[in-house]
PDB file of C-alpha atoms and ligand atoms in Angstrom:
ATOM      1  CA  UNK A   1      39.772  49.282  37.733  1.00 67.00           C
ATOM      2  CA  UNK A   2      40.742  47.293  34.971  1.00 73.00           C
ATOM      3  CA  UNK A   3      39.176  48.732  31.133  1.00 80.00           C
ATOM      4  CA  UNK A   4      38.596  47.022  27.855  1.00 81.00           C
ATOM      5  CA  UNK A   5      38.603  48.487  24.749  1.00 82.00           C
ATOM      6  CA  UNK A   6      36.093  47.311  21.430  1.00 85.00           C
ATOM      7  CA  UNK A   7      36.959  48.992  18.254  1.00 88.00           C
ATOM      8  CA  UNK A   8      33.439  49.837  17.253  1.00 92.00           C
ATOM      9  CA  UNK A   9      32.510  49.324  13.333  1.00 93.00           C
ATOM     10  CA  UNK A  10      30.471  47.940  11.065  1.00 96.00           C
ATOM     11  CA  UNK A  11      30.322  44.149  11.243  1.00 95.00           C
ATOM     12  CA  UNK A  12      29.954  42.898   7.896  1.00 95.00           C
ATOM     13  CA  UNK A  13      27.639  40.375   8.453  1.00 95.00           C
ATOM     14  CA  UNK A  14      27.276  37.696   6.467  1.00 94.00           C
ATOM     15  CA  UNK A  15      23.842  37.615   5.996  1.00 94.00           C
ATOM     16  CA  UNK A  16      23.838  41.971   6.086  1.00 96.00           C
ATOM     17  CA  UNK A  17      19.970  43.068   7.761  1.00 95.00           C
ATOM     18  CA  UNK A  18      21.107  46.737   6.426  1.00 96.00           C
ATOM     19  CA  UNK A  19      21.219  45.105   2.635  1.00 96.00           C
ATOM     20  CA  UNK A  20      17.694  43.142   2.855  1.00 94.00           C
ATOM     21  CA  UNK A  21      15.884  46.602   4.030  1.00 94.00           C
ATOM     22  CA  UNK A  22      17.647  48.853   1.594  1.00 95.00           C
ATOM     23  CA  UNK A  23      15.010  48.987  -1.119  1.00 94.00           C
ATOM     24  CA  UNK A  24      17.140  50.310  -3.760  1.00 95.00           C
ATOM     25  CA  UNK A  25      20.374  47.914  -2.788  1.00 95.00           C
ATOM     26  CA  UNK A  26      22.448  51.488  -2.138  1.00 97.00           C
ATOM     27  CA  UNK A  27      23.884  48.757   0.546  1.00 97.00           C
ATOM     28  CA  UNK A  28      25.111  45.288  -0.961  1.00 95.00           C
ATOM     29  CA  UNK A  29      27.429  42.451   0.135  1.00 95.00           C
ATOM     30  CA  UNK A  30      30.574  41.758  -1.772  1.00 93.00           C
ATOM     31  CA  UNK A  31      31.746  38.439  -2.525  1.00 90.00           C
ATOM     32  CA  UNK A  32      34.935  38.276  -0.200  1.00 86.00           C
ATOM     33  CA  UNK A  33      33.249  39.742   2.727  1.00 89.00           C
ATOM     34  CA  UNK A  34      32.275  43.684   3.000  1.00 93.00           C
ATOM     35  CA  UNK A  35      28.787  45.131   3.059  1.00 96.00           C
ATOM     36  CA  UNK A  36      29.813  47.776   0.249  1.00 96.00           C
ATOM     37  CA  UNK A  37      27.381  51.170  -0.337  1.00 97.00           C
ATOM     38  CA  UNK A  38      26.481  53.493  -3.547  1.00 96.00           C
ATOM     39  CA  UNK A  39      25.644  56.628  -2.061  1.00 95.00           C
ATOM     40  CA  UNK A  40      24.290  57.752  -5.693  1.00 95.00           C
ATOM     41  CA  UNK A  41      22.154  55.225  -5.096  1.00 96.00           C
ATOM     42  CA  UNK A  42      20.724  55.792  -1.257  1.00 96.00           C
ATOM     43  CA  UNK A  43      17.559  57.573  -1.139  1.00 93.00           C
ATOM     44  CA  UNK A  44      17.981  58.495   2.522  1.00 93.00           C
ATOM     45  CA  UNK A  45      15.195  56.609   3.523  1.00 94.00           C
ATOM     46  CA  UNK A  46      17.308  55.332   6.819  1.00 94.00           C
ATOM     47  CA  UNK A  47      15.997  51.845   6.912  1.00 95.00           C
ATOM     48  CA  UNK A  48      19.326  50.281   6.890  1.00 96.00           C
ATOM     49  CA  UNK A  49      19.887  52.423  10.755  1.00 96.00           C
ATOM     50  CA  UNK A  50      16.785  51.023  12.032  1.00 95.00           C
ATOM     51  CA  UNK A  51      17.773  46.920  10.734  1.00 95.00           C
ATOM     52  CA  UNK A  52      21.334  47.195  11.624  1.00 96.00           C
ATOM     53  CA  UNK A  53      21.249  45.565  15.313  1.00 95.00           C
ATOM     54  CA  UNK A  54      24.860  47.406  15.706  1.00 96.00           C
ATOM     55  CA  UNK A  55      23.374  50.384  15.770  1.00 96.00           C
ATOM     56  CA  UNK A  56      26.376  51.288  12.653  1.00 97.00           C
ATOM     57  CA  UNK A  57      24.997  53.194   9.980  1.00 97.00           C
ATOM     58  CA  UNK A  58      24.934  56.918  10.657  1.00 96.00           C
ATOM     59  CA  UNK A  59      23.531  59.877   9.043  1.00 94.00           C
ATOM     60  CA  UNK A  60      24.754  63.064   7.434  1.00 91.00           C
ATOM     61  CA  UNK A  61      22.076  65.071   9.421  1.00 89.00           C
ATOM     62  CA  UNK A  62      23.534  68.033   8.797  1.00 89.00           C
ATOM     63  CA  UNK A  63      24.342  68.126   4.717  1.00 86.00           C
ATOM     64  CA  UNK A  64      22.227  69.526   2.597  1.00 84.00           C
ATOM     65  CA  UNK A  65      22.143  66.139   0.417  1.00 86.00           C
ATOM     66  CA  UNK A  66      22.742  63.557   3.661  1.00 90.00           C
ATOM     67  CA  UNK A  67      24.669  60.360   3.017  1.00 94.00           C
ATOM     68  CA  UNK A  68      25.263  56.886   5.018  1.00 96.00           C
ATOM     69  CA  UNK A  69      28.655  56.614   6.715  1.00 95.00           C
ATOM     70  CA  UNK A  70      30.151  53.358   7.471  1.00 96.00           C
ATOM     71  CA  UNK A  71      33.138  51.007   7.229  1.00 95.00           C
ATOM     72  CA  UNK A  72      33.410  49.308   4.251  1.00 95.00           C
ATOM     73  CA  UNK A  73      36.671  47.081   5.404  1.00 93.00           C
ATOM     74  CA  UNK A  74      38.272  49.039   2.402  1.00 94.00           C
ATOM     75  CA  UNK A  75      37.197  46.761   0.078  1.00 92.00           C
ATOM     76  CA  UNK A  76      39.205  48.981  -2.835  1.00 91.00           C
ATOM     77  CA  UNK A  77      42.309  48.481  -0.902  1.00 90.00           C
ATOM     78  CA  UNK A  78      44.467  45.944  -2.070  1.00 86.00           C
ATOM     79  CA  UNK A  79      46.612  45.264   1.014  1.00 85.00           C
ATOM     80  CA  UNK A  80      44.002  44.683   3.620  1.00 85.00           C
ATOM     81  CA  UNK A  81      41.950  46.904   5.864  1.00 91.00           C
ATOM     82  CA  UNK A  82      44.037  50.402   6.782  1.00 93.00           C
ATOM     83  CA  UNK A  83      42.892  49.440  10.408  1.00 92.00           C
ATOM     84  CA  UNK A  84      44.851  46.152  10.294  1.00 91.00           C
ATOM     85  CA  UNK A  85      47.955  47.875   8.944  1.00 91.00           C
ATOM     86  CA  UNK A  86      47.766  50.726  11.484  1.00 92.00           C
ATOM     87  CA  UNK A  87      47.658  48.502  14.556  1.00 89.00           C
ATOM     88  CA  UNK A  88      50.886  47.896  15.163  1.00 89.00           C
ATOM     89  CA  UNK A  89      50.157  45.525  18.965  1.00 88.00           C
ATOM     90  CA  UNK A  90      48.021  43.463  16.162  1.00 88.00           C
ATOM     91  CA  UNK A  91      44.805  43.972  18.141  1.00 89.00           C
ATOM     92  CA  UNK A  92      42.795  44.164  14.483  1.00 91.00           C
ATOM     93  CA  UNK A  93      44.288  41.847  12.223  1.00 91.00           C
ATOM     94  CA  UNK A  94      42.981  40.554   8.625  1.00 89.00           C
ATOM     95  CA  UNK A  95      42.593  37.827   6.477  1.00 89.00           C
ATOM     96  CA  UNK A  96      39.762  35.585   5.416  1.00 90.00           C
ATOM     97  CA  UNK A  97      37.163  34.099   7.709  1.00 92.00           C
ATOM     98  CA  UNK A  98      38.151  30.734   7.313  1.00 92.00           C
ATOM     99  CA  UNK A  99      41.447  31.841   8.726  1.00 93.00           C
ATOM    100  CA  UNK A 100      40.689  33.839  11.583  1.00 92.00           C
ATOM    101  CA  UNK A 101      38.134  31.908  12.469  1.00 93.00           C
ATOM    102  CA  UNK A 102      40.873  29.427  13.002  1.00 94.00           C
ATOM    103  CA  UNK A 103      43.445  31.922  14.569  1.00 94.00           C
ATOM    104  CA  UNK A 104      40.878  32.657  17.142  1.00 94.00           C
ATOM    105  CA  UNK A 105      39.957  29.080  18.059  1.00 95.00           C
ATOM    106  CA  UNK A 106      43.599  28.576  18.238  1.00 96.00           C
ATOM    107  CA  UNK A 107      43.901  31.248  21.216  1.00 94.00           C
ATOM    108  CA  UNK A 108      40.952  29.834  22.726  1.00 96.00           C
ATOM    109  CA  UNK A 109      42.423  26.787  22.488  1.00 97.00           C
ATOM    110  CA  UNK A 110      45.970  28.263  23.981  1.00 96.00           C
ATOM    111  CA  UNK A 111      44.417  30.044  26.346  1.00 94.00           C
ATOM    112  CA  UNK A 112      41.181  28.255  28.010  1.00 94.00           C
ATOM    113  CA  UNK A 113      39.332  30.439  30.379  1.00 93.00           C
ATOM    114  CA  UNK A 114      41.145  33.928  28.977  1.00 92.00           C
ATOM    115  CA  UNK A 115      38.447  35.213  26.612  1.00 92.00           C
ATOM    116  CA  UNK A 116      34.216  35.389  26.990  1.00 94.00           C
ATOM    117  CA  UNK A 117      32.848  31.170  27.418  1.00 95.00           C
ATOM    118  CA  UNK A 118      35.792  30.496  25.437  1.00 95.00           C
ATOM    119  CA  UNK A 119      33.408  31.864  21.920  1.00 94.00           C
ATOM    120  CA  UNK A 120      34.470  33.915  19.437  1.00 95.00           C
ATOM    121  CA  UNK A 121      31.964  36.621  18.955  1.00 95.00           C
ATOM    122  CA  UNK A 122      30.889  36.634  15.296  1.00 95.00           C
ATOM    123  CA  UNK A 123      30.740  33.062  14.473  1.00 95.00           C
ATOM    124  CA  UNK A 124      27.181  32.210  14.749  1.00 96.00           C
ATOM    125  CA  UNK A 125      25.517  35.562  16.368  1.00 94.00           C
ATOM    126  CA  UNK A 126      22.737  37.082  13.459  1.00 93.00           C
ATOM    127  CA  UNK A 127      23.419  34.416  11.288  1.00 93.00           C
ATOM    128  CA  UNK A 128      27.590  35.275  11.448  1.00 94.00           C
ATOM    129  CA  UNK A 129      29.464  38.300  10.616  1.00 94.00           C
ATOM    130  CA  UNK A 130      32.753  38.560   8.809  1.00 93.00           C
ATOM    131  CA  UNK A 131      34.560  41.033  11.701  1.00 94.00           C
ATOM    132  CA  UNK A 132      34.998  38.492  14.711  1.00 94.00           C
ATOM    133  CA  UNK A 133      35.830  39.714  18.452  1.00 94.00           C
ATOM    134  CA  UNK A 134      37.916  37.520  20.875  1.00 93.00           C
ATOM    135  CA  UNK A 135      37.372  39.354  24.454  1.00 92.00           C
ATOM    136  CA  UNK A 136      37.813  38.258  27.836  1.00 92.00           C
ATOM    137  CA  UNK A 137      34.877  40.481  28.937  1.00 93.00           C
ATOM    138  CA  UNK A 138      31.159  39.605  28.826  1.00 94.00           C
ATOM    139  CA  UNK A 139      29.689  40.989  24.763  1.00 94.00           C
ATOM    140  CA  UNK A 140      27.400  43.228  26.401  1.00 94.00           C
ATOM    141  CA  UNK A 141      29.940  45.097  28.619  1.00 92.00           C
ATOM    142  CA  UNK A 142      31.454  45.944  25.668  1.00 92.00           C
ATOM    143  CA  UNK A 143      27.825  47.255  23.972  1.00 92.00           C
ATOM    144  CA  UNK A 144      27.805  43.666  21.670  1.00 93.00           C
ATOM    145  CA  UNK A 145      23.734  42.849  20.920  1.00 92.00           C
ATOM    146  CA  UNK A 146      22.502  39.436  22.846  1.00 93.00           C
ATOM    147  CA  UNK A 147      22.313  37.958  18.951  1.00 89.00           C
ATOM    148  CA  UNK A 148      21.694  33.699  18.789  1.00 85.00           C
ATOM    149  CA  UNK A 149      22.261  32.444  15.737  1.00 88.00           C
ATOM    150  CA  UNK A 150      18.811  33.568  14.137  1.00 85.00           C
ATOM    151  CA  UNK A 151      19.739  35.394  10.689  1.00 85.00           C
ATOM    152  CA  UNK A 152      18.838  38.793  10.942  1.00 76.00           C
ATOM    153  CA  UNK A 153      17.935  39.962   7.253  1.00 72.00           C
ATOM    154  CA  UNK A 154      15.288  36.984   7.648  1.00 70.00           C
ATOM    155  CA  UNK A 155      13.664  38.864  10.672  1.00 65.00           C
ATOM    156  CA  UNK A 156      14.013  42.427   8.601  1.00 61.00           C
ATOM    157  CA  UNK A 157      11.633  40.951   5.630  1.00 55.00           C
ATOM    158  CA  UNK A 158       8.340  41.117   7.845  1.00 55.00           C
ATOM    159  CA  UNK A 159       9.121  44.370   9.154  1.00 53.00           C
ATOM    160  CA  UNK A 160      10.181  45.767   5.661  1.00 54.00           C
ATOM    161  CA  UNK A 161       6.652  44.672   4.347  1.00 49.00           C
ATOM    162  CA  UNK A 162       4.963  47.492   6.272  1.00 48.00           C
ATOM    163  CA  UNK A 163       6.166  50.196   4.229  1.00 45.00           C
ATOM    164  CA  UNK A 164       4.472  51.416   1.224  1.00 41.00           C
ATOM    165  CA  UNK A 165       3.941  48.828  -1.843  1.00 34.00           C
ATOM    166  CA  UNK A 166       5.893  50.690  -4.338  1.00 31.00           C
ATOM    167  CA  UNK A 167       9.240  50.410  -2.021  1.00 33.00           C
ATOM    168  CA  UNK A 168       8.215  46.733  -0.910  1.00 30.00           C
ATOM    169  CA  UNK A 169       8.517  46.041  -5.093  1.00 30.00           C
ATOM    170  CA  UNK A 170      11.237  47.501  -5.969  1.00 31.00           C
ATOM    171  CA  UNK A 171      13.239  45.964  -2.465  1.00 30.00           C
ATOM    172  CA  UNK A 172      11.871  42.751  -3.050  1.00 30.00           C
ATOM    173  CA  UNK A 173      13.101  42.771  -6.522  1.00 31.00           C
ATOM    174  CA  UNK A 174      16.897  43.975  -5.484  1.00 28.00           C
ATOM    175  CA  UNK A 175      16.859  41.616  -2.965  1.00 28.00           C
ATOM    176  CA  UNK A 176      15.687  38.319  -4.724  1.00 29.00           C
ATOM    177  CA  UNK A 177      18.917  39.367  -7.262  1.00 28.00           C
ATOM    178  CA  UNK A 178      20.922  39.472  -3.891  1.00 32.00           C
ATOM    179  CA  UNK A 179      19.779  36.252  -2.699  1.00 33.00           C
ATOM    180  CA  UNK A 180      21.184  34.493  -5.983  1.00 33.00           C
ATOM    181  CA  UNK A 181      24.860  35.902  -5.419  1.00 35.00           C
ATOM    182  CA  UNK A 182      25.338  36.573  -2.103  1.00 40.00           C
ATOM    183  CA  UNK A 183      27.588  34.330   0.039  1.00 40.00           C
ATOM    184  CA  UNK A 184      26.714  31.233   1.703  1.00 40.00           C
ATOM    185  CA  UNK A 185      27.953  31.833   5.567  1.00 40.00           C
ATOM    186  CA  UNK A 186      31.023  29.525   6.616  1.00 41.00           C
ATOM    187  CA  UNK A 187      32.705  30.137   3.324  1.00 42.00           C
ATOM    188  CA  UNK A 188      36.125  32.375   3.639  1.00 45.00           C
ATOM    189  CA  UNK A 189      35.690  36.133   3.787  1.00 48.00           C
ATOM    190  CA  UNK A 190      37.991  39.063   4.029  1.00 51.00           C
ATOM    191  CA  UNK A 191      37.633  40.127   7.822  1.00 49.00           C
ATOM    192  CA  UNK A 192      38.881  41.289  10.716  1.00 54.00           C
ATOM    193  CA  UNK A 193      39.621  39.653  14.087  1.00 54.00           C
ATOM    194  CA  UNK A 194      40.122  41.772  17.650  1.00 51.00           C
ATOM    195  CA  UNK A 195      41.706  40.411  20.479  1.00 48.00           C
TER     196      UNK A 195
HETATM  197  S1  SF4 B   1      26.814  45.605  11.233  1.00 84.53           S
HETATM  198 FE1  SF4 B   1      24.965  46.687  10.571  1.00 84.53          FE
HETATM  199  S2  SF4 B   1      25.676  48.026   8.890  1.00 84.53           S
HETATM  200 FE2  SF4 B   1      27.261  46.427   9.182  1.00 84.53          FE
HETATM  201  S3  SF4 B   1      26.683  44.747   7.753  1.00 84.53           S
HETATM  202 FE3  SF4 B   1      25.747  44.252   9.752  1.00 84.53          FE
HETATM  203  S4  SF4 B   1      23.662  45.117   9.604  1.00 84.53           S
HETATM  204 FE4  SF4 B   1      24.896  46.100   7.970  1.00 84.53          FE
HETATM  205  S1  SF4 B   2      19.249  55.281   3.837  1.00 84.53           S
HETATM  206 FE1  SF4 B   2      17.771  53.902   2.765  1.00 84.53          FE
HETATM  207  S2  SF4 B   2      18.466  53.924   0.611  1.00 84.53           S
HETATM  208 FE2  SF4 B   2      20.182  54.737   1.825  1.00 84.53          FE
HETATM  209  S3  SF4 B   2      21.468  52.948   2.270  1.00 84.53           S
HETATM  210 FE3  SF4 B   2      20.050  53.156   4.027  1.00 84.53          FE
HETATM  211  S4  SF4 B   2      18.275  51.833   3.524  1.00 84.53           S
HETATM  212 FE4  SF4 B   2      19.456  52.139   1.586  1.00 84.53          FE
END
């Protein structure tokens, strides 16, 4: 039996769900691409774990002051992602999203019938992430969400207004500051592409 292989990571989506249910913006998007976090910041509250549709952030369960853990495309590194640079085969490779996102079109376009409906995961799925995913095998065999294009940290407001008032004000407050620099999605964004 043939196997596939998904490196399994933190997304960086472009329109983060994690960032708009942090209430004290511990989580926050970068302008070239990664969903950074503050851990001085994080109050452990674990909303970002229940938003995140990837199932990504995880928990310190067993430290005495618990932290998030998850990629943060090494935003601090100035030669790309260490994942990129390890991969020797170039199954992860980096650049901005404009680029890959025309990389990976370009082997769809070389190759028609070799990966998933000929789509590159990433492009449109919650609103668009900035790590894409060329696969020949179905998203969900490879545990990928059945996203459309609906943007995720728009469906996390509602929920988010359930918890208590005080957390509501201050998260409403961090994110309307978000809102006014975030990224738009389609613009270029460091990334990562897997083939
Ligand atoms: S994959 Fe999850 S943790 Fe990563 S940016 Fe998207 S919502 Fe946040
Ligand atoms: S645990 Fe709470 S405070 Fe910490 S990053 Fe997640 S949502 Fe933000």
């Amino acid at each position: 039996m043939e196997s596939s292989f998904r490196k399994y990571q933190c997304m960086h989506c472009v329109e983060p769900a994690c960032v708009a249910s942090c209430p004290v913006a511990a989580l926050h998007k970068l302008p070239d691409g990664p969903v950074a976090y503050d851990g001085y910041k994080c109050i452990g509250c674990r909303y970002c774990m229940q938003a995140c549709p990837y199932g990504v952030p995880a928990y310190d369960w067993s430290e005495a002051y618990p932290l998030i853990a998850k990629c943060d495309l090494c935003y601090d590194r100035h030669d790309g992602p260490a994942c990129a640079s390890a991969c020797t085969p170039g199954g992860v490779i980096s650049g901005t999203r404009g680029e890959l996102l025309a990389i990976a079109k370009q082997r769809i376009a070389d190759n028609p019938g070799k990966y998933y409906e000929d789509r590159v995961f990433g492009e449109y799925e919650g609103g668009g992430t900035s790590v894409l995913i060329l696969t020949p095998v179905a998203f969900d065999k490879i545990g990928l969400p059945p996203l459309d294009d609906t943007i995720l940290s728009d469906a996390t407001w509602p929920w988010l207004k359930a918890v208590p008032g005080i957390v509501v004000g201050v998260g409403g407050l961090l994110t309307g500051i978000y809102n006014k620099t975030k990224d738009k999605p389609g613009e270029d964004h460091k990334e990562e592409t897997q083939s």
